[in-house]
PDB file of C-alpha atoms in Angstrom:
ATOM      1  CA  UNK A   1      12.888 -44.586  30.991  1.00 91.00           C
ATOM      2  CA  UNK A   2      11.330 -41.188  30.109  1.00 95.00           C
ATOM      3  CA  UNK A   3      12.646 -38.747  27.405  1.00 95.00           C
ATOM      4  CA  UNK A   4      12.933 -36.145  30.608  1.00 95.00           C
ATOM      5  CA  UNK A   5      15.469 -38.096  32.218  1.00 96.00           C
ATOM      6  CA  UNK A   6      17.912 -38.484  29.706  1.00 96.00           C
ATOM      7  CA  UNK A   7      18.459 -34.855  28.460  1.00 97.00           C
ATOM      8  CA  UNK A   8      21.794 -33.668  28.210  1.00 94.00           C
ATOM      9  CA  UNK A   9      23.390 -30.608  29.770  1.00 92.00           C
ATOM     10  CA  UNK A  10      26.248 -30.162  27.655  1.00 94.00           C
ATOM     11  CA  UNK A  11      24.325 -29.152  24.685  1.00 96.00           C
ATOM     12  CA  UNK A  12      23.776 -25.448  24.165  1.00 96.00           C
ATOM     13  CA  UNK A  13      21.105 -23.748  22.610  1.00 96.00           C
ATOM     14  CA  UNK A  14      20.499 -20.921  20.609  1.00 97.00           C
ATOM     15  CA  UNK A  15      18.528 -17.868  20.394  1.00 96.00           C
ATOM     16  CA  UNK A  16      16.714 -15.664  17.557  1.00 96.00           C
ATOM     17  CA  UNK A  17      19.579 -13.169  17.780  1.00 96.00           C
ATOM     18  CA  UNK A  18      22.697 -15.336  16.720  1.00 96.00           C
ATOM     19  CA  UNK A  19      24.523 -15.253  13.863  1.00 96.00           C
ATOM     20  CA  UNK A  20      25.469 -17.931  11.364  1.00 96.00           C
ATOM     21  CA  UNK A  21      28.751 -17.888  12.007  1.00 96.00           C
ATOM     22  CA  UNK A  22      28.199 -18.693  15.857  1.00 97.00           C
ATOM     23  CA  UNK A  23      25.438 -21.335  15.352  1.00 97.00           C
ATOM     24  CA  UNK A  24      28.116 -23.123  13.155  1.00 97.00           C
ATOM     25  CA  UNK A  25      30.653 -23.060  15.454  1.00 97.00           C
ATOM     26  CA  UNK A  26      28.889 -24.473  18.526  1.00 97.00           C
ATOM     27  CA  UNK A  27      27.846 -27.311  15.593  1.00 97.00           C
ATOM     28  CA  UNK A  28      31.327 -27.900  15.028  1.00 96.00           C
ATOM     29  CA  UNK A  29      32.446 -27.514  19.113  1.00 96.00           C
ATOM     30  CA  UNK A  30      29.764 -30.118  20.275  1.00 96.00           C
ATOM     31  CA  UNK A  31      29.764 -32.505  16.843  1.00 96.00           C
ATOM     32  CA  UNK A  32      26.187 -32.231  16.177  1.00 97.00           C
ATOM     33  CA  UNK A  33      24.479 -31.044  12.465  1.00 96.00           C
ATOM     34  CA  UNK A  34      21.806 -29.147  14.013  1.00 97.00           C
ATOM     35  CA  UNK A  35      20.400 -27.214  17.585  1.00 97.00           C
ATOM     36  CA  UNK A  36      17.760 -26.245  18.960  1.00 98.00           C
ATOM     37  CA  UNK A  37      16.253 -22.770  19.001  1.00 97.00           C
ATOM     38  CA  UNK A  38      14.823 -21.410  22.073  1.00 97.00           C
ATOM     39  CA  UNK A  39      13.608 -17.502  23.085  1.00 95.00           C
ATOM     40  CA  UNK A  40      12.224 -17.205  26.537  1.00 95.00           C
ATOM     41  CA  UNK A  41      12.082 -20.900  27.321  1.00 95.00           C
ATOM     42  CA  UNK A  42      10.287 -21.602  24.164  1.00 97.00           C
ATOM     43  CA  UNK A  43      11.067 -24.062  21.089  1.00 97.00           C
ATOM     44  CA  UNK A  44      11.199 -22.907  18.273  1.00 97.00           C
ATOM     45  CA  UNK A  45      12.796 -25.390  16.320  1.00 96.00           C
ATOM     46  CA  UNK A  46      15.792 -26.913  15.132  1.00 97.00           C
ATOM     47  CA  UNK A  47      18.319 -24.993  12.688  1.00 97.00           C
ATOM     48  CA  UNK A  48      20.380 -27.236  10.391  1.00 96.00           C
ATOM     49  CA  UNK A  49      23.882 -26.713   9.357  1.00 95.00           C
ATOM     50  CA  UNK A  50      22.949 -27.467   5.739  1.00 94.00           C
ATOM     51  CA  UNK A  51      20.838 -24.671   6.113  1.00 93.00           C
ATOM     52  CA  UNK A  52      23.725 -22.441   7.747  1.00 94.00           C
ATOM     53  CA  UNK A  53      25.823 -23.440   4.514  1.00 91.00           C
ATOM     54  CA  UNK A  54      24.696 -21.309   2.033  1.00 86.00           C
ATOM     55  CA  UNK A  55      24.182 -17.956   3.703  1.00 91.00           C
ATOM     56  CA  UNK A  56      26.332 -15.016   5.261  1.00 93.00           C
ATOM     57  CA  UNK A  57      28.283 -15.341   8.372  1.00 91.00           C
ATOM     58  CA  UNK A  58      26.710 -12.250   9.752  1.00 92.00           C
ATOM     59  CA  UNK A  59      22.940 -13.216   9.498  1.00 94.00           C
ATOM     60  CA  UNK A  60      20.648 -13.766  12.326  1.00 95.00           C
ATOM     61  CA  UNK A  61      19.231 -17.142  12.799  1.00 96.00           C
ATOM     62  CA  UNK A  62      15.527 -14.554  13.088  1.00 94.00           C
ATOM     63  CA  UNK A  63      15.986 -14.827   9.429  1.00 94.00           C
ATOM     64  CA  UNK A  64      15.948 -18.466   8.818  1.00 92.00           C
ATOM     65  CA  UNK A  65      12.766 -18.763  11.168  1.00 91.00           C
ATOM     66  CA  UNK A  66      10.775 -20.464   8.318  1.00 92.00           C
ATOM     67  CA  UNK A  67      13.108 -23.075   7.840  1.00 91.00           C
ATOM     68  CA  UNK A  68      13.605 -24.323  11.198  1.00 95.00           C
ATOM     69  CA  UNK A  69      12.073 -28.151  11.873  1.00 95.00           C
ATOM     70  CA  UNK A  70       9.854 -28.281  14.225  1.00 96.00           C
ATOM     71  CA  UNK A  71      10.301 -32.264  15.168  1.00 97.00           C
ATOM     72  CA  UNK A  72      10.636 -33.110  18.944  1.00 97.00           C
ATOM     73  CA  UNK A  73       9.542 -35.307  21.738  1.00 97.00           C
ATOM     74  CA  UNK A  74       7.688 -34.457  24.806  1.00 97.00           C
ATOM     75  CA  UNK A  75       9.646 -35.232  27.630  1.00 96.00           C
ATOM     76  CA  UNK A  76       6.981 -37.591  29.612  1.00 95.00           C
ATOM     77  CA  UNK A  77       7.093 -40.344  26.675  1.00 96.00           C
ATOM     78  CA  UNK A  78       9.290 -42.964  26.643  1.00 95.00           C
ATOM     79  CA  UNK A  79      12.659 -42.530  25.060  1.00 95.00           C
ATOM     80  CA  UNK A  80      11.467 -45.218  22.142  1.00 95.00           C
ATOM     81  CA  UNK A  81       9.644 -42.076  20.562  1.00 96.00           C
ATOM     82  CA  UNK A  82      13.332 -40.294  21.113  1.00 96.00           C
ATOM     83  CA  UNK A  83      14.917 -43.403  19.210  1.00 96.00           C
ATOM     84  CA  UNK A  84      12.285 -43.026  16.392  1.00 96.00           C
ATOM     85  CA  UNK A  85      12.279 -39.135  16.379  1.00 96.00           C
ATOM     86  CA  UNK A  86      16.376 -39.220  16.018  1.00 96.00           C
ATOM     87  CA  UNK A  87      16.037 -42.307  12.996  1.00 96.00           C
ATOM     88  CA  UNK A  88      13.392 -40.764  10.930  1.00 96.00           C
ATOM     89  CA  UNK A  89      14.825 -37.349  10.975  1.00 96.00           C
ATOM     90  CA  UNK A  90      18.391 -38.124  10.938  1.00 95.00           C
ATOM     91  CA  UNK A  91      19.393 -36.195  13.851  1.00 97.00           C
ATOM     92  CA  UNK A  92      22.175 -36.052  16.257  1.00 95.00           C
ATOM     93  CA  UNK A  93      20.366 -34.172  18.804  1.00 97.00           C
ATOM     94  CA  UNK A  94      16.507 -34.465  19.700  1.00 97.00           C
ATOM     95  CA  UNK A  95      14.625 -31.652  21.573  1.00 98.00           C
ATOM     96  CA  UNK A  96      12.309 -32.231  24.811  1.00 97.00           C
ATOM     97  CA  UNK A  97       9.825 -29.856  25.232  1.00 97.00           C
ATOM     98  CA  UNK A  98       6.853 -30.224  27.859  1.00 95.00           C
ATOM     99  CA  UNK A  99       3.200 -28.481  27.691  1.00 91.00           C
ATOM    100  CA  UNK A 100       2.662 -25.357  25.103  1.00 90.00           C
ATOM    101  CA  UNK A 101       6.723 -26.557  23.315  1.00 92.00           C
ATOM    102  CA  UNK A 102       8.711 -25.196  26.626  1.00 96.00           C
ATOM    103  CA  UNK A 103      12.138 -26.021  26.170  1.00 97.00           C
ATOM    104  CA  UNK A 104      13.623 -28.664  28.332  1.00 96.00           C
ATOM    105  CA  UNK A 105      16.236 -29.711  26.699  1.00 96.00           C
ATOM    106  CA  UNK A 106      18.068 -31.924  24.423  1.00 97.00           C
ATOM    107  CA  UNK A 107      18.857 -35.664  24.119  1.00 97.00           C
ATOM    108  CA  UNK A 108      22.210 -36.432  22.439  1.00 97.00           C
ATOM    109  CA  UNK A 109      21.575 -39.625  19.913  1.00 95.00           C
ATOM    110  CA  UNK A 110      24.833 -41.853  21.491  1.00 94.00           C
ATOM    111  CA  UNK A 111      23.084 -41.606  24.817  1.00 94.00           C
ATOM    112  CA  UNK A 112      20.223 -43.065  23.164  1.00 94.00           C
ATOM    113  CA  UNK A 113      21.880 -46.212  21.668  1.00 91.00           C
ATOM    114  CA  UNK A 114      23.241 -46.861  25.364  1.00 91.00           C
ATOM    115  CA  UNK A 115      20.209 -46.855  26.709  1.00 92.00           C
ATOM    116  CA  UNK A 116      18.889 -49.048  24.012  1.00 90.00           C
ATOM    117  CA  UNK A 117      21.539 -52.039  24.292  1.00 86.00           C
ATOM    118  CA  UNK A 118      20.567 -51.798  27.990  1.00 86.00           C
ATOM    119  CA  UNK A 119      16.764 -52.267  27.188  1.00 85.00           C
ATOM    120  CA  UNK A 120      17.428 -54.732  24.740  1.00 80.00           C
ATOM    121  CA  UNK A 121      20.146 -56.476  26.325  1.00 73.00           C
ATOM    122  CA  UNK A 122      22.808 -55.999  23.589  1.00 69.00           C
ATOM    123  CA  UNK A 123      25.324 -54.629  26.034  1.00 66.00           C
ATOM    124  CA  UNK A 124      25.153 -58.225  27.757  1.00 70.00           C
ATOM    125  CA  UNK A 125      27.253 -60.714  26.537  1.00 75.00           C
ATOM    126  CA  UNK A 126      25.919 -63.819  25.331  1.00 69.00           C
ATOM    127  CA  UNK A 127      22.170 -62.392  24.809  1.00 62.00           C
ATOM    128  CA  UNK A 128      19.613 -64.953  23.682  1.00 66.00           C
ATOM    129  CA  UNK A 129      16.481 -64.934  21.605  1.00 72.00           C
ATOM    130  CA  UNK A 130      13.676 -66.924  21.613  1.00 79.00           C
ATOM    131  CA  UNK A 131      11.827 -66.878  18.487  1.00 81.00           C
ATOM    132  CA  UNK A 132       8.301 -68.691  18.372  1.00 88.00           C
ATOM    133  CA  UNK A 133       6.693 -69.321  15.260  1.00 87.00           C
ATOM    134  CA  UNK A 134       2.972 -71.378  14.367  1.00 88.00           C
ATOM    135  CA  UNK A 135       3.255 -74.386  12.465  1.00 79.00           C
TER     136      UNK A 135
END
């Protein structure tokens, strides 16, 4: 399964000119600690709520430009990378961008878990493993 095909369309985005106050409260409407920031179909990054914490309501995310993250997965790769992307970064959401970072989308982490127990066969019941060792 590619990271294309598993993007979410509930997940909004946000642009250069919104404020801190709005950023935090589509964090807190969708239950996610970060989004993605996109201006004409491009990526430029992720904003954090940590790093919405400590300044005014009223600023513009253009502001915070240098601390955005810049972590993301390109969407013909197999969601694996997504899995790895969303553990080593700790994040709830995980960005798809395609050639020259054009923003696809985003892939919300508990979609990624179900589509891991179906790869791996935990959502089975009664799952077996074969472990082969040398002598």
């Amino acid at each position: 399964m590619l990271n294309k095909e598993l993007i979410s369309t509930s997940i909004p985005s946000l642009n250069l000119h919104d404020s801190a106050f709005h950023a935090m409260e589509l964090m807190n409407e969708y239950l996610v600690k970060q989004l993605p920031v996109v201006e004409q179909n491009k990526y430029l990054g992720l904003v954090f709520e940590e790093d919405l914490l400590n300044i005014d309501d009223s600023t513009t995310l253009d502001t915070l430009s240098s601390h955005f993250s810049q972590v993301s997965v390109h969407g013909n790769m197999h969601f694996i990378e997504a899995v790895q992307t969303a553990n080593d970064y700790h994040l709830n959401v995980v960005p798809v961008v395609e050639k020259e970072s054009e923003y696809s989308g985003v892939i919300v982490v508990p979609e990624l878990l179900r589509q891991l127990g179906k790869v791996t066969g935990a959502s089975d019941p009664g799952g077996l493993i074969v472990l082969e060792m040398e002598q």
